Coordinates of C-alpha atoms in Angstrom, one line a residue:
M1 CA 105.0 82.0 105.9
M2 CA 104.6 83.6 109.0
Q3 CA 104.5 87.3 109.5
V4 CA 106.0 89.3 112.8
C5 CA 103.4 92.7 112.9
L6 CA 105.9 94.0 115.5
N7 CA 103.7 97.2 117.3
G8 CA 100.4 98.3 114.9
S9 CA 99.4 101.5 116.3
R10 CA 100.0 100.5 120.4
T11 CA 101.4 102.6 122.3
A12 CA 103.7 103.1 125.4
A13 CA 100.4 102.5 127.6
D14 CA 100.7 98.6 126.6
G15 CA 104.0 97.8 127.9
V16 CA 107.4 97.5 127.7
A17 CA 107.3 95.1 125.1
V18 CA 106.0 96.9 122.0
P19 CA 108.7 98.5 119.7
L20 CA 108.5 102.2 119.7
T21 CA 111.4 103.5 118.3
P22 CA 114.3 102.4 115.2
E23 CA 116.3 100.2 117.2
S24 CA 114.2 98.7 119.3
M25 CA 111.9 97.8 116.5
A26 CA 115.5 96.6 114.9
D27 CA 116.2 94.4 117.6
S28 CA 112.3 93.3 118.0
A29 CA 112.3 92.2 114.7
A30 CA 115.5 90.5 114.8
G31 CA 114.1 88.2 117.8
A32 CA 111.0 87.6 116.1
V33 CA 112.9 86.2 112.3
A34 CA 115.2 84.7 114.7
A35 CA 112.2 82.8 115.7
G36 CA 111.0 82.0 112.3
A37 CA 109.5 84.8 111.4
R38 CA 109.6 85.2 107.6
D39 CA 108.2 88.5 107.3
V40 CA 107.6 91.9 109.1
H41 CA 105.8 94.4 108.9
V42 CA 105.6 97.4 111.2
H43 CA 104.4 100.8 111.8
P44 CA 107.2 103.6 111.8
K45 CA 106.8 106.0 114.9
T46 CA 107.0 109.2 115.5
P47 CA 109.4 110.3 119.0
C48 CA 106.0 110.4 120.8
G49 CA 104.8 107.2 120.0
R50 CA 102.4 108.2 116.8
D51 CA 101.8 106.2 113.3
T52 CA 103.6 107.9 110.9
L53 CA 104.3 108.4 106.8
S54 CA 107.6 110.7 107.3
P55 CA 110.0 110.5 104.8
R56 CA 112.6 110.6 107.8
V57 CA 110.6 108.5 110.0
L58 CA 110.0 105.7 107.5
A59 CA 113.6 105.9 106.2
E60 CA 115.5 105.8 110.1
T61 CA 113.1 102.9 111.0
L62 CA 113.4 100.8 107.8
S63 CA 117.2 101.6 108.0
A64 CA 118.0 100.1 111.4
M65 CA 115.8 97.0 110.8
R66 CA 117.2 96.4 107.6
A67 CA 121.3 96.5 109.7
R68 CA 119.4 93.7 111.2
V69 CA 117.5 91.7 109.6
P70 CA 117.4 89.6 105.5
V71 CA 113.7 89.0 105.3
P72 CA 110.9 92.0 103.8
V73 CA 109.5 94.4 105.7
G74 CA 107.0 96.5 105.1
V75 CA 105.0 98.8 106.4
T76 CA 101.3 100.7 106.6
T77 CA 99.4 103.1 104.7
G78 CA 96.6 103.2 107.0
A79 CA 94.7 106.3 107.2
W80 CA 95.1 107.6 110.7
A81 CA 98.7 107.8 109.6
E82 CA 98.0 110.7 106.9
P83 CA 93.7 111.2 107.0
G84 CA 94.2 112.9 104.0
P85 CA 94.3 111.3 100.9
A86 CA 96.2 113.8 98.7
A87 CA 98.7 114.2 101.9
R88 CA 99.2 110.9 102.3
L89 CA 100.1 110.3 97.7
E90 CA 102.8 113.9 98.6
R91 CA 104.3 111.5 102.3
I92 CA 104.4 108.3 99.7
R93 CA 106.0 109.9 96.5
A94 CA 108.8 112.1 99.2
W95 CA 109.5 109.0 100.7
T96 CA 112.9 107.4 100.0
V97 CA 113.7 104.5 101.4
L98 CA 111.4 102.2 100.1
P99 CA 109.6 99.7 101.8
D100 CA 110.0 95.9 100.3
H101 CA 106.1 95.9 100.6
A102 CA 103.0 98.5 102.0
S103 CA 99.5 97.5 103.3
V104 CA 96.7 99.4 101.9
N105 CA 93.5 99.4 103.4
W106 CA 90.3 99.0 100.7
H107 CA 88.1 100.0 102.7
E108 CA 89.9 103.7 103.0
P109 CA 89.3 106.3 100.9
G110 CA 92.3 107.0 98.5
A111 CA 92.9 103.1 98.5
E112 CA 93.4 102.5 94.4
E113 CA 95.0 105.9 94.2
T114 CA 97.5 105.1 97.2
A115 CA 98.5 101.6 95.7
A116 CA 98.8 103.2 92.8
L117 CA 101.4 104.7 93.1
L118 CA 103.3 102.4 95.7
M119 CA 103.2 99.7 92.7
E120 CA 104.7 102.4 90.5
R121 CA 107.1 103.2 92.8
G122 CA 107.9 99.4 92.9
V123 CA 106.6 98.4 96.3
G124 CA 104.6 95.7 96.7
V125 CA 101.1 96.0 97.8
E126 CA 99.4 94.3 100.2
A127 CA 95.7 94.3 99.8
G128 CA 93.9 95.0 103.5
I129 CA 90.5 93.5 103.3
W130 CA 88.8 94.5 106.6
S131 CA 86.0 92.1 108.1
G132 CA 82.4 94.3 108.5
T133 CA 83.5 96.8 105.4
D134 CA 82.7 97.0 101.7
G135 CA 86.4 96.4 101.4
A136 CA 86.1 92.9 99.7
E137 CA 83.7 94.4 97.7
R138 CA 85.7 97.2 96.4
F139 CA 88.7 94.9 96.1
A140 CA 86.5 92.4 93.8
A141 CA 85.9 95.0 91.4
S142 CA 89.5 96.9 91.3
P143 CA 91.4 96.5 88.4
L144 CA 94.6 96.5 90.2
G145 CA 92.9 93.2 92.3
P146 CA 95.7 90.7 89.7
K147 CA 98.4 93.6 90.9
V148 CA 98.7 93.2 94.5
L149 CA 101.7 91.3 96.4
R150 CA 99.5 89.5 98.7
V151 CA 95.7 89.8 100.3
L152 CA 95.9 90.9 103.8
A153 CA 92.1 88.7 105.2
E154 CA 92.0 90.7 108.8
V155 CA 89.2 89.4 110.7
T156 CA 88.4 93.0 113.4
D157 CA 85.8 90.9 115.2
T158 CA 87.7 90.0 118.9
D159 CA 85.6 87.2 120.5
P160 CA 86.2 83.5 120.6
Q161 CA 84.1 82.2 118.8
G162 CA 82.8 85.0 116.6
A163 CA 86.1 85.6 114.8
V164 CA 86.3 81.9 113.6
S165 CA 82.7 83.2 112.2
S166 CA 83.7 86.3 110.9
A167 CA 86.9 84.4 109.0
H168 CA 84.7 82.5 107.0
A169 CA 82.9 85.0 105.8
L170 CA 84.8 87.2 105.0
L171 CA 86.7 84.4 103.1
S172 CA 83.8 84.1 101.2
G173 CA 83.6 87.3 100.4
I174 CA 86.9 87.8 99.5
G175 CA 86.7 85.0 96.9
T176 CA 89.2 84.2 94.6
A177 CA 91.1 87.2 95.3
H178 CA 91.7 87.5 91.7
G179 CA 94.2 84.1 92.0
R180 CA 96.9 85.7 94.7
P181 CA 97.8 85.2 98.0
V182 CA 96.1 85.5 100.8
L183 CA 96.8 85.8 104.5
L184 CA 94.9 85.8 107.6
H185 CA 94.9 87.0 111.1
G186 CA 92.7 88.2 113.7
E187 CA 93.0 90.5 117.0
D188 CA 93.1 90.3 120.7
G189 CA 90.4 88.3 121.3
G190 CA 90.4 86.3 118.2
A191 CA 94.2 86.4 117.1
W192 CA 94.5 82.9 118.2
P193 CA 91.3 81.1 116.9
V194 CA 91.6 82.8 113.9
L195 CA 95.7 81.7 113.8
R196 CA 94.7 78.1 113.8
L197 CA 91.9 78.3 111.6
A198 CA 94.4 79.7 109.1
G199 CA 96.7 76.8 109.4
R200 CA 93.8 74.5 109.1
L201 CA 93.5 75.7 105.9
G202 CA 97.0 76.1 105.5
L203 CA 97.1 80.2 104.2
A204 CA 100.1 82.6 105.4
T205 CA 99.3 84.1 109.0
R206 CA 101.0 86.1 110.9
V207 CA 101.1 87.3 114.2
G208 CA 103.0 89.7 116.4
L209 CA 102.0 92.6 119.3
E210 CA 99.8 94.7 117.2
D211 CA 97.7 92.3 117.0
V212 CA 97.5 90.7 120.4
L213 CA 99.4 91.3 124.0
V214 CA 99.1 87.3 125.6
L215 CA 100.3 84.1 124.5
P216 CA 97.6 81.6 124.6
D217 CA 97.8 80.3 127.3
G218 CA 96.6 83.8 128.6
K219 CA 100.6 84.9 130.1
R220 CA 101.7 89.3 128.8
A221 CA 103.4 87.9 125.5
G222 CA 107.3 89.2 126.6
S223 CA 108.8 90.1 123.0
N224 CA 107.7 89.7 119.6
G225 CA 109.9 86.7 118.9
E226 CA 108.3 85.0 121.9
L227 CA 104.4 85.2 120.1
V228 CA 106.4 83.9 116.3
A229 CA 107.7 80.9 118.3
A230 CA 104.4 80.2 120.0
G231 CA 102.4 80.9 116.4
L232 CA 104.0 78.8 114.8
A233 CA 103.2 76.0 117.4
E234 CA 100.2 76.4 117.5
Y235 CA 99.5 76.9 113.2
G236 CA 101.0 73.4 113.4
T237 CA 98.3 72.4 115.8
G238 CA 96.2 74.0 113.3
R239 CA 98.1 71.7 110.2
A240 CA 97.3 68.3 112.3
G241 CA 93.0 69.6 112.6
P242 CA 90.3 67.4 111.5
E243 CA 90.3 70.2 108.9
A244 CA 93.4 69.8 107.1
C245 CA 93.0 66.9 105.2
R246 CA 89.8 67.8 104.0
P247 CA 90.7 68.6 99.7
G248 CA 89.7 72.2 98.8
T249 CA 90.9 73.2 102.0

């Protein structure tokens, strides 16, 4: 499964290709799905470009996107979008239009409560486990672990070589992931090496302007659709690599 991550915490300073309005997010998602994406992750934005959990903004964003794409659409619940755990819960309780899923960063304060509320409301939970945090340890001990939609193994090391080592260490720390599917991805300099590793290991992955602004050849990406097309090609290259036929990978 190839997920597209449309924008993340990027801003207008990261280039015109980054979608920041509901309409541009919908356009970008449509292009990515046409290129082969089967799931969408998006950060709804305020008019000034800040990530938000606002019920109004979420409703506008999801409605615009669902009018254009037939695949599941998920959102962030990152602490930067609503720093206070209690305020975050109030925002989620007030949502009038629900995403198909939402990512919850397990190392952040209030993660368990956020995940529990999302599940109560019928929203699938992507458990974000970041390298360099205690997220894997917390998730392993969580009673909610078996109930999540999937685990996002998120490699924060942006060094191309170091990211692959970090990915292996992260996957080892996650272990059996409570039996849930794992989506492995990197960011910036680590995005393409980790995506190819996901291909070799047969794991779901993602790509998009949230994670990387350039194509594998170093050229600036013109759209999320362009990144998805390149990502599927790179994933296929990984699947054809030496680890692809190794038992147990």
